[in-house]
Tab-separated table of C-alpha atoms in Angstrom:
chain	number	residue	atom	x	y	z
A	3	MET	CA	-0.078	-0.165	-0.297
A	4	LYS	CA	0.969	3.276	-0.869
A	5	LYS	CA	2.583	5.145	2.426
A	6	ASN	CA	0.645	8.415	3.399
A	7	PRO	CA	0.008	9.934	6.595
A	8	TYR	CA	-3.667	8.457	7.457
A	9	PHE	CA	-4.528	5.171	6.606
A	10	LYS	CA	-3.450	1.841	7.367
A	11	GLU	CA	-3.286	-1.335	5.426
A	12	TYR	CA	-5.354	-3.013	7.768
A	13	GLU	CA	-8.359	-0.660	7.443
A	14	PHE	CA	-8.604	-1.875	3.615
A	15	LYS	CA	-8.556	-5.701	4.600
A	16	CYS	CA	-11.265	-7.807	3.257
A	17	LYS	CA	-13.991	-8.665	6.101
A	18	CYS	CA	-13.797	-12.403	6.035
A	19	GLY	CA	-10.799	-12.617	8.183
A	20	LYS	CA	-9.210	-15.525	6.081
A	21	CYS	CA	-7.178	-13.559	3.240
A	22	GLU	CA	-4.410	-10.834	2.675
A	23	LEU	CA	-4.520	-7.961	0.952
A	24	PRO	CA	-3.198	-8.852	-2.436
A	25	LYS	CA	-0.089	-7.106	-3.610
A	26	GLY	CA	-0.812	-3.344	-5.225
A	27	VAL	CA	-4.320	-3.607	-3.029
A	28	PRO	CA	-5.764	-0.450	-2.914
A	29	SER	CA	-5.147	1.052	-5.388
A	30	ASP	CA	-1.921	4.212	-5.087
A	31	GLU	CA	-4.806	6.433	-7.126
A	32	LEU	CA	-8.188	5.280	-3.852
A	33	VAL	CA	-5.471	6.582	-1.088
A	34	ASP	CA	-4.607	9.698	-2.300
A	35	VAL	CA	-8.489	10.437	-2.864
A	36	LEU	CA	-9.293	9.133	0.314
A	37	CYS	CA	-5.942	11.261	2.140
A	38	GLU	CA	-7.043	14.149	0.338
A	39	ILE	CA	-10.927	13.475	1.694
A	40	ARG	CA	-8.912	13.075	5.377
A	41	GLY	CA	-6.989	16.381	4.822
A	42	HIS	CA	-10.022	18.431	3.450
A	43	TYR	CA	-12.320	17.377	6.928
A	44	ASN	CA	-9.028	17.291	8.685
A	45	ALA	CA	-11.087	14.431	10.279
A	46	PRO	CA	-10.891	11.054	10.324
A	47	VAL	CA	-12.052	8.651	8.060
A	48	THR	CA	-13.093	5.087	8.748
A	49	ILE	CA	-12.857	2.640	5.635
A	50	ASN	CA	-16.032	0.708	6.192
A	51	SER	CA	-15.528	-1.788	3.554
A	52	GLY	CA	-12.884	-1.954	1.561
A	53	TYR	CA	-10.850	-4.908	-0.538
A	54	ARG	CA	-13.163	-7.600	-1.309
A	55	CYS	CA	-12.333	-11.447	-1.852
A	56	LYS	CA	-14.823	-13.028	-3.867
A	57	GLU	CA	-16.452	-14.911	-1.762
A	58	HIS	CA	-16.955	-12.271	0.672
A	59	ASN	CA	-17.904	-9.854	-2.249
A	60	ALA	CA	-20.923	-12.567	-3.142
A	61	GLU	CA	-21.751	-13.007	0.982
A	62	VAL	CA	-22.455	-9.367	1.378
A	63	GLY	CA	-24.447	-8.713	-1.962
A	64	GLY	CA	-21.467	-7.059	-3.957
A	65	ALA	CA	-21.839	-7.005	-7.758
A	66	LYS	CA	-19.681	-9.877	-9.264
A	67	SER	CA	-17.565	-6.825	-10.660
A	68	SER	CA	-17.508	-4.863	-7.660
A	69	GLN	CA	-15.108	-2.179	-7.704
A	70	HIS	CA	-13.579	-3.741	-3.884
A	71	THR	CA	-12.632	-7.038	-5.403
A	72	ILE	CA	-10.059	-5.495	-7.005
A	73	GLY	CA	-9.112	-3.019	-4.353
A	74	SER	CA	-10.335	0.032	-6.231
A	75	ALA	CA	-12.875	0.991	-3.999
A	76	ALA	CA	-13.966	1.997	-0.496
A	77	ASP	CA	-16.866	2.778	1.275
A	78	PHE	CA	-15.968	5.426	4.382
A	79	VAL	CA	-17.574	7.906	6.829
A	80	VAL	CA	-16.133	11.474	7.779
A	81	GLU	CA	-16.227	11.271	11.717
A	82	GLY	CA	-18.434	14.171	12.815
A	83	VAL	CA	-19.825	14.764	9.251
A	84	LYS	CA	-23.482	13.842	7.818
A	85	THR	CA	-23.273	11.638	4.679
A	86	GLU	CA	-25.087	13.700	2.830
A	87	ASP	CA	-22.348	16.742	3.025
A	88	VAL	CA	-19.507	14.019	2.072
A	89	HIS	CA	-21.316	12.316	-0.687
A	90	GLN	CA	-22.175	16.438	-1.778
A	91	TYR	CA	-18.314	16.892	-1.445
A	92	VAL	CA	-17.090	14.153	-3.652
A	93	LEU	CA	-19.322	14.891	-6.347
A	94	GLU	CA	-18.218	18.674	-6.418
A	95	LYS	CA	-14.524	17.556	-5.885
A	96	TYR	CA	-14.199	14.481	-8.270
A	97	GLY	CA	-17.311	14.721	-10.290
A	98	ASN	CA	-15.788	15.047	-13.417
A	99	LYS	CA	-13.374	12.158	-12.933
A	100	PRO	CA	-13.812	8.573	-14.523
A	101	PHE	CA	-14.923	7.262	-10.739
A	102	GLY	CA	-17.468	5.199	-9.075
A	103	ILE	CA	-19.607	7.648	-6.401
A	104	ALA	CA	-22.345	6.271	-4.782
A	105	ILE	CA	-24.442	7.167	-1.456
A	106	LYS	CA	-26.031	5.068	1.210
A	107	HIS	CA	-28.181	7.134	3.057
A	108	ASN	CA	-29.815	6.213	6.853
A	109	PHE	CA	-32.693	8.355	6.933
A	110	GLU	CA	-33.035	8.115	10.651
A	111	ASN	CA	-29.449	8.528	11.244
A	112	PRO	CA	-27.511	12.079	8.950
A	113	PHE	CA	-24.476	10.859	10.313
A	114	GLY	CA	-25.032	6.952	9.234
A	115	GLY	CA	-25.185	5.345	6.002
A	116	PHE	CA	-21.720	6.293	3.809
A	117	VAL	CA	-20.098	6.795	0.209
A	118	HIS	CA	-18.261	4.727	-1.959
A	119	ILE	CA	-15.943	5.976	-3.904
A	120	ASP	CA	-13.960	3.401	-7.185
A	121	THR	CA	-10.795	4.915	-9.657
A	122	ARG	CA	-13.390	2.374	-12.224
A	123	GLY	CA	-11.420	4.241	-14.844
A	124	LYS	CA	-15.254	5.665	-15.949
A	125	LYS	CA	-18.178	7.876	-14.735
A	126	ALA	CA	-20.223	5.728	-12.535
A	127	ARG	CA	-22.927	6.953	-9.977
A	128	TRP	CA	-25.818	5.538	-8.240
A	129	THR	CA	-27.335	5.449	-4.197
A	130	TYR	CA	-27.934	2.160	-2.849
A	131	SER	CA	-31.200	1.355	-1.710
């Protein structure tokens, strides 16, 4: 993993608890984006889901071609910042980039849910239901 001031490799590991991160995961571009977001808010960023092995991805209902399975995606929250506000910032800052950007709302808790970002190489936008 690219050296950076904010994130450790273990934060991106698959939640299955059985596999190791493949070499080069997470992608350098993803780390750069997450570091920029962390710096912008000057607040901790928690990675809810980083890399996922194919088995774990299937268990959590991820798309078969999920960017999580190649280490170029993260679902995250920023401590003390409403999920919608983070999503809007990511759209404004990275909306013209060839990234996947999504939001999972938690309508009972504006700080719940998460923002998804991936460096897939083409634009994709969606909302998780």
